Short mmCIF file of C-alpha atoms in Angstrom, two decimals:
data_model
loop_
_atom_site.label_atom_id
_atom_site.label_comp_id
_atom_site.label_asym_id
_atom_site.label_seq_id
_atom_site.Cartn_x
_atom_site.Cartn_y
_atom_site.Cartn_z
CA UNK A 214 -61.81 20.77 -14.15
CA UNK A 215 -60.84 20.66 -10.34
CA UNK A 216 -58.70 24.00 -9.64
CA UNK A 217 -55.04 23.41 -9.55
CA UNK A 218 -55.01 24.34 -5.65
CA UNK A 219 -57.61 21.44 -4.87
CA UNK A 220 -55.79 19.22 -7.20
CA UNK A 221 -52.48 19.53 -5.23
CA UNK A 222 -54.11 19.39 -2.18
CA UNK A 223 -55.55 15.92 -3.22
CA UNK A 224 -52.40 14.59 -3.98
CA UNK A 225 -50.77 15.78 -1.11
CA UNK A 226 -52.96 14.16 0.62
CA UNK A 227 -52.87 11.01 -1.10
CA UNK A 228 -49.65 10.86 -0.57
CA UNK A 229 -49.47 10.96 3.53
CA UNK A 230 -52.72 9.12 3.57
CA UNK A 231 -51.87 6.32 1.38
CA UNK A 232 -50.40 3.22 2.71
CA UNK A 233 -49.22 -0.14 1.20
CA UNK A 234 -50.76 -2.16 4.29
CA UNK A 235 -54.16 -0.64 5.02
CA UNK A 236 -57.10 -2.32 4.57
CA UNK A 237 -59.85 -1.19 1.69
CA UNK A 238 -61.42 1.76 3.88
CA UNK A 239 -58.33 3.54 2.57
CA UNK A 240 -58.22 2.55 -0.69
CA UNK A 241 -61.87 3.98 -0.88
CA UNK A 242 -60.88 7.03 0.49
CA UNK A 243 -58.17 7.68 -2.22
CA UNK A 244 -59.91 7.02 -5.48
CA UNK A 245 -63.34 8.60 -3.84
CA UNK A 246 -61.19 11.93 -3.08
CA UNK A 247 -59.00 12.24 -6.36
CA UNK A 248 -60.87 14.36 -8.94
CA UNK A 249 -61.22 12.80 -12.68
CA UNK A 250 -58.52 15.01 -14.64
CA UNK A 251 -55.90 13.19 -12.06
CA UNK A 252 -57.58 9.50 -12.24
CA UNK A 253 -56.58 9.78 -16.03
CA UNK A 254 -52.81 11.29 -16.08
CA UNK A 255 -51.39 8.44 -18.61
CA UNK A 256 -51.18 9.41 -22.03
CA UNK A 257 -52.15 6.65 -23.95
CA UNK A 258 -52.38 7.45 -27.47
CA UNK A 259 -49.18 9.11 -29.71
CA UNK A 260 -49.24 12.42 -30.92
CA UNK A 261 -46.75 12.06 -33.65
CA UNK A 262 -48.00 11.82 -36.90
CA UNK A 263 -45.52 9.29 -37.87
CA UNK A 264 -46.06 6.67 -36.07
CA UNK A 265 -49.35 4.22 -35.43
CA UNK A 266 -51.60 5.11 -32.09
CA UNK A 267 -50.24 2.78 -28.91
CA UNK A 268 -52.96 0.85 -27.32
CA UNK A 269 -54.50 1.93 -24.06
CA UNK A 270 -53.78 1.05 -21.14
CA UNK A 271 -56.43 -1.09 -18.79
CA UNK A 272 -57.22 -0.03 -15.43
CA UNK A 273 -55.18 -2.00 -13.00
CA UNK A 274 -51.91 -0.63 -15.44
CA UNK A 275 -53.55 3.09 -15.16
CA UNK A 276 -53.97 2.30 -11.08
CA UNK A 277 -50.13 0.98 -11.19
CA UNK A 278 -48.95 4.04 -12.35
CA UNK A 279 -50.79 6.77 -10.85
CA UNK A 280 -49.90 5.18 -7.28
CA UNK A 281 -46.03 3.74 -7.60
CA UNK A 282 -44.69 7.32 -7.67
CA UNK A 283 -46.37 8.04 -3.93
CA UNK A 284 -45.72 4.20 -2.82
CA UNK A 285 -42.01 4.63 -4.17
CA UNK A 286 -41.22 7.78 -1.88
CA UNK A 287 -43.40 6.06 1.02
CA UNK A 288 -41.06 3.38 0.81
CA UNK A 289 -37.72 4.33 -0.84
CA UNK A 290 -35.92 1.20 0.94
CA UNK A 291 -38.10 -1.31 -1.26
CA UNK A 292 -37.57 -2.74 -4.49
CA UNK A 293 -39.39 -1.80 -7.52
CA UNK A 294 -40.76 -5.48 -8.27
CA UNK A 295 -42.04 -5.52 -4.52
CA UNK A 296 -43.65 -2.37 -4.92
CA UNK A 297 -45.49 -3.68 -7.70
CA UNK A 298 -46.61 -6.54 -6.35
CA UNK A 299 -47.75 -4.38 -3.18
CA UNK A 300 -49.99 -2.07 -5.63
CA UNK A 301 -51.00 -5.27 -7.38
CA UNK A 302 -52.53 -6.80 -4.02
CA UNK A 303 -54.27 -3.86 -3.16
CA UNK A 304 -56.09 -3.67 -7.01
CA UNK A 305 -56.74 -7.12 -6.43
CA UNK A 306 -58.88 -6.42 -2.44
CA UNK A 307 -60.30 -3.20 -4.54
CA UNK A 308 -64.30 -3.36 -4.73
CA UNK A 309 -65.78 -3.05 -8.61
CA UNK A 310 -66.99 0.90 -7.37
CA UNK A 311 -63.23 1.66 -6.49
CA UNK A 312 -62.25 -0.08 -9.46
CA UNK A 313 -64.65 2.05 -11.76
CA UNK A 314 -63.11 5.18 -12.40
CA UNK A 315 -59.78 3.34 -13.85
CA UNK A 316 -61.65 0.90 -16.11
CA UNK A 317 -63.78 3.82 -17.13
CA UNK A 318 -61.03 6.13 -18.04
CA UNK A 319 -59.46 2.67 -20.01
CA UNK A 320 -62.74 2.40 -21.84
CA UNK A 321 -63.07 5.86 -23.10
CA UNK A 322 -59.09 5.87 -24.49
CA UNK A 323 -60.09 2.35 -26.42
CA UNK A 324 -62.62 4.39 -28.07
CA UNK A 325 -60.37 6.93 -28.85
CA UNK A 326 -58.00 4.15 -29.88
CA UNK A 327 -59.65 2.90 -32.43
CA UNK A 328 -61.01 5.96 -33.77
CA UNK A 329 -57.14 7.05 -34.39
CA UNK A 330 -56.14 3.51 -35.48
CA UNK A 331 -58.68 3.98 -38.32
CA UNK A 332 -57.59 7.39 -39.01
CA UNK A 333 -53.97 6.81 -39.37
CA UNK A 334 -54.36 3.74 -41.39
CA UNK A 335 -56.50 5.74 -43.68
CA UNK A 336 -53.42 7.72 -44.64
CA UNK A 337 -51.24 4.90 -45.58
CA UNK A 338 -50.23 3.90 -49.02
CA UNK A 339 -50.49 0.75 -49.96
CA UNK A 340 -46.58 0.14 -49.50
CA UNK A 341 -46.92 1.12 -46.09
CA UNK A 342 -49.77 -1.00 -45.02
CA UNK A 343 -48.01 -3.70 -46.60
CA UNK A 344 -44.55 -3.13 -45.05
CA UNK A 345 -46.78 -2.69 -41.34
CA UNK A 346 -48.48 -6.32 -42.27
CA UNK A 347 -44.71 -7.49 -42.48
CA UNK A 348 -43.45 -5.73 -38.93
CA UNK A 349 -46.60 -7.06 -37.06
CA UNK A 350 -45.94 -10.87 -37.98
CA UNK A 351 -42.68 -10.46 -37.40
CA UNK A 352 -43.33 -8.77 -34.09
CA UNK A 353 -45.90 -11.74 -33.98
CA UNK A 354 -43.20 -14.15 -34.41
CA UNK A 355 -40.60 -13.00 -31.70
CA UNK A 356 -43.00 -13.25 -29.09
CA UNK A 357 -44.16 -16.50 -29.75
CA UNK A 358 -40.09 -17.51 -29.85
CA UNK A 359 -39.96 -15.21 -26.22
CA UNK A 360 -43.05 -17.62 -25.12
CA UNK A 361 -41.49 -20.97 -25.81
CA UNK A 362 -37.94 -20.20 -24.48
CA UNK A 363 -40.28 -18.97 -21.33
CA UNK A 364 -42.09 -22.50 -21.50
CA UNK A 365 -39.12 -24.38 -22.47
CA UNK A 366 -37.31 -22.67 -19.50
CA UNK A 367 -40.06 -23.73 -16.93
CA UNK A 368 -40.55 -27.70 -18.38
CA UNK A 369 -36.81 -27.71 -17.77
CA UNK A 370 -35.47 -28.68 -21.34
CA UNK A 371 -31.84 -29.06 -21.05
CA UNK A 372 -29.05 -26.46 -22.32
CA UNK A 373 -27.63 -27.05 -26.01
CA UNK A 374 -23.57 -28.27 -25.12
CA UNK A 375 -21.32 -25.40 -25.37
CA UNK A 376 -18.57 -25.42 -27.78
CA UNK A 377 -14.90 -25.54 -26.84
CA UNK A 378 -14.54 -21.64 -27.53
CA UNK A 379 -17.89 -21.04 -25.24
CA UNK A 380 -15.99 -23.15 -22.46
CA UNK A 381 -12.36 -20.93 -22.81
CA UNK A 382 -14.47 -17.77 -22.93
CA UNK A 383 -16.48 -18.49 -19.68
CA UNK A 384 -13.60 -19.54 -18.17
CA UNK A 385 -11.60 -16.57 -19.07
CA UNK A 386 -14.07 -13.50 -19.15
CA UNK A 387 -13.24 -12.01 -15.57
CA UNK A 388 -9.86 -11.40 -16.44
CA UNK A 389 -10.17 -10.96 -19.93
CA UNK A 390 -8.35 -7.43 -21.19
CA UNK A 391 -11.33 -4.68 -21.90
CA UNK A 392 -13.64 -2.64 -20.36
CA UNK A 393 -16.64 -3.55 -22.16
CA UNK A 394 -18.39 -6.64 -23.28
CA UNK A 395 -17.52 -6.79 -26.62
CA UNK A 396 -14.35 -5.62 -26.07
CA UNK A 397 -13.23 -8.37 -23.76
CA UNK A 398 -14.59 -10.90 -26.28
CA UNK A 399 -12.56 -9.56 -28.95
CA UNK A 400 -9.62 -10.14 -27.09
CA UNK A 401 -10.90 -14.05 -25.60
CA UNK A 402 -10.70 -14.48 -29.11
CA UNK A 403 -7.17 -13.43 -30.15
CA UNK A 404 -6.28 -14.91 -27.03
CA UNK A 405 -7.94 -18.49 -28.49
CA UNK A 406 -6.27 -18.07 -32.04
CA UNK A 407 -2.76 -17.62 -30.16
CA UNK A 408 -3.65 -21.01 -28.28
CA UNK A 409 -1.14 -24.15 -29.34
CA UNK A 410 -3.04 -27.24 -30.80
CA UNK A 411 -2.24 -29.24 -27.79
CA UNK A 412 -3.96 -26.14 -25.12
CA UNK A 413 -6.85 -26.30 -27.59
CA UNK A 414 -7.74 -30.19 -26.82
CA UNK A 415 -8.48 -29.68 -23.11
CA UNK A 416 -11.27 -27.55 -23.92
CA UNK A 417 -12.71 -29.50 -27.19
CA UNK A 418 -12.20 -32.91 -24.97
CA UNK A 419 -14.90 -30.84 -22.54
CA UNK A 420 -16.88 -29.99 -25.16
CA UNK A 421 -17.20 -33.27 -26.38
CA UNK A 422 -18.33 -34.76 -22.44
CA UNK A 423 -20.79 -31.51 -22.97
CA UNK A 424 -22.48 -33.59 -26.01
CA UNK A 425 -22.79 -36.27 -23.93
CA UNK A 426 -24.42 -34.89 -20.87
CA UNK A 427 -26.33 -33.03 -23.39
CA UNK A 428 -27.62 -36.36 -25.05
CA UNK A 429 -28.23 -38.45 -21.96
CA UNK A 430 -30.64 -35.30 -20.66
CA UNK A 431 -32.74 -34.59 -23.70
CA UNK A 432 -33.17 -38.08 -24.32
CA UNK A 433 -34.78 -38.34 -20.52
CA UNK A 434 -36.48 -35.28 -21.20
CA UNK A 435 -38.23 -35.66 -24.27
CA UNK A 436 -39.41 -39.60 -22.74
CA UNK A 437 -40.84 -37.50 -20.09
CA UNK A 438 -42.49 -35.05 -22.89
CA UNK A 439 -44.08 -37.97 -24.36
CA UNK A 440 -45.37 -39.00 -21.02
CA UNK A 441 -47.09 -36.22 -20.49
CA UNK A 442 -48.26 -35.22 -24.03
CA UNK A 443 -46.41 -32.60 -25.06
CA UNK A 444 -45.10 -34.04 -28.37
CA UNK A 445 -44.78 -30.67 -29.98
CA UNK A 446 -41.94 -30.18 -27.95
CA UNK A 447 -39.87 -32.87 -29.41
CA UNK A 448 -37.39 -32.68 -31.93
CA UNK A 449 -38.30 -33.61 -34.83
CA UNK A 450 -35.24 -36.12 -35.73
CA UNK A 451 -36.44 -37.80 -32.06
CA UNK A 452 -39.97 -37.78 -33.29
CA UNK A 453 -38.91 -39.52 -37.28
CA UNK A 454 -36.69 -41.87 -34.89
CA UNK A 455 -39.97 -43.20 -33.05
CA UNK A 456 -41.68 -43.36 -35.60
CA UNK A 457 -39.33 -45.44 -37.56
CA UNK A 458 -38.56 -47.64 -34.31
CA UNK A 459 -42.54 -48.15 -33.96
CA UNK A 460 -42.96 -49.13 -37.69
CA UNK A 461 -39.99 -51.36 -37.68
CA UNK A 462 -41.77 -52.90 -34.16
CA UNK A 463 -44.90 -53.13 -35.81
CA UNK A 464 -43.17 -55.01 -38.76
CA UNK A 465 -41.44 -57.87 -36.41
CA UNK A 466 -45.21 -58.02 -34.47
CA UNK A 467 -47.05 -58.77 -38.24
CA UNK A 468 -44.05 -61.24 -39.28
CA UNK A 469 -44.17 -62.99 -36.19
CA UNK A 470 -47.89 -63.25 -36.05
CA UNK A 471 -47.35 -64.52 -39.83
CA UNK A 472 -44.76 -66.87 -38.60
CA UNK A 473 -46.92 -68.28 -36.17
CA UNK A 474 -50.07 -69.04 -37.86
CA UNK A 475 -47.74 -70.66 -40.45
CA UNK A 476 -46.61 -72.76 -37.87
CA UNK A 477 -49.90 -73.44 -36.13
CA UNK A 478 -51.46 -74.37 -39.87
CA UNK A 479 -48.95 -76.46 -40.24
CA UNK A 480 -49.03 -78.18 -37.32
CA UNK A 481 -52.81 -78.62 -37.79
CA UNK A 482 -52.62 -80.05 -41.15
CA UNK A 483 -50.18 -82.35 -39.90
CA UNK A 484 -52.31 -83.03 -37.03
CA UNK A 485 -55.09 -83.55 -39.85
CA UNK A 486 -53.36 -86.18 -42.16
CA UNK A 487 -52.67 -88.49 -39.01
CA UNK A 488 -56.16 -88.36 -38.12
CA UNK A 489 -57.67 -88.74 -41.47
CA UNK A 490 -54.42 -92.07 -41.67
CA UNK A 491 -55.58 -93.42 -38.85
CA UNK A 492 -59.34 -93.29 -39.95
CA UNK A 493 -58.68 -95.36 -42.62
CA UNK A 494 -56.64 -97.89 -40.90
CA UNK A 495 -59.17 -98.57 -38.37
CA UNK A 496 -61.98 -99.21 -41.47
CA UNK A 497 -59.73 -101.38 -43.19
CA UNK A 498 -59.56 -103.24 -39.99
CA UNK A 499 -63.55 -103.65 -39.73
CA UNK A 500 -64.13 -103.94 -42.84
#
């Protein structure tokens, strides 16, 4: 191990040196100077005994946080996400050999991750392991829910209608009486019980257009989710509704083809008998 006096000499160094502009000549400089106990400061595995091991870290996260301390008091006038994204730039003009040393220290703690993983689920009863199979799907579960809101967000599916207290509480919640949240929704809603019948209407009549903006939008949207493919995304009243409409479409096509080859059989038969008539008229004739 480096002695402390070189170690905080590297840093210190680091920290005039380093710059959220330069090109990669002083990125190499920096990870080719800093000694291996400092590449590696993130703990990455728990040490209490109660708990499962937390996964390592990879090397641009280990990279993020060794360098946003010294870009932070570089730059103490810009904002956290635009220091990341500053750091995340220069990872991304990094050459493999500056890389190394992070991606090296990740691979050594996944190592060491699984080695713990194993050892602490060793030591778990069989109620435990069962009641950790439960949290992980349900963990499982809210992200997937976090994912689609996400996707949802971005594809531009249209907000649910409010309800006539959502309206009188939006409406209301700067001056409502309170100093916190829930608080000053407690009182919206005393406020909304002590409303008169007639006080009430004006904000269930604008509930009611909400339902109606809300049904005109998701019925454009969802047309435009079939158009594109994304039928997973539909509702699944909209998607019984189609497929009711089609059937019921498909019915009227078959009756109307059956309609119309009755018609045309007819007419042929018809067509047939005044032939085969006038056939025999003209041999009675000759004959």
């Amino acid at each position: 191990m480096a002695p402390f006096s070189l170690l905080t000499a590297s840093v210190s160094w680091l920290a005039k040196s380093f710059s959220v502009f330069p090109c990669t000549s002083t990125l190499a400089r920096c990870t080719s100077v800093l000694p291996t106990t400092y590449i590696n400061p993130v703990k990455c595995l728990t040490s209490q005994p109660s708990g499962p091991p937390k996964r390592p870290l990879n090397g641009y996260m280990r990279y993020l946080l060794q360098q946003q301390p010294f870009v932070t008091r570089q730059y103490p006038e810009v904002k956290p996400v635009d220091v990341i994204k500053m750091i995340a730039q220069q990872w991304r003009t990094m050459s493999p050999e500056q890389k190394r040393p992070f991606e090296e220290a990740s691979l050594q703690a996944r190592k060491q991750f699984k080695v713990d993983l194993q050892s602490y689920q060793a030591q778990l009863s069989p109620a435990q392991a069962k009641q950790q199979t439960l949290e992980k799907r349900q963990k499982s579960a809210k992200r997937k829910a976090v994912r689609k809101k996400r996707e949802l967000n971005i594809l531009g599916k249209p907000k649910r209608p409010r309800s006539p207290f959502n309206i009188f509480m939006s409406e209301h919640f700067q001056e409502a009486r309170g100093t916190t949240t829930q608080a000053k929704m407690k009182s919206l809603l005393e406020d909304w019980r002590n409303l008169i019948s007639h006080q009430k209407q004006v904000y269930t009549q604008l509930a009611e257009d909400d339902k109606i903006r809300y049904k005109n939008e998701i019925k454009s949207w969802e047309d435009h989710m079939m158009e594109i493919g994304r039928e997973d995304l539909i509702r699944r009243q909209t998607l019984s509704s189609e497929k009711k409409t089609a059937k019921a479409k498909k019915i009227t096509k078959k009756a109307n083809a059956t309609t119309v080859n009755k018609t045309t059989a007819k007419g042929m038969s018809k067509t047939t008998r005044k032939i085969k008539s006038s056939s025999t008229k003209t041999d009675m004739f000759m004959h």
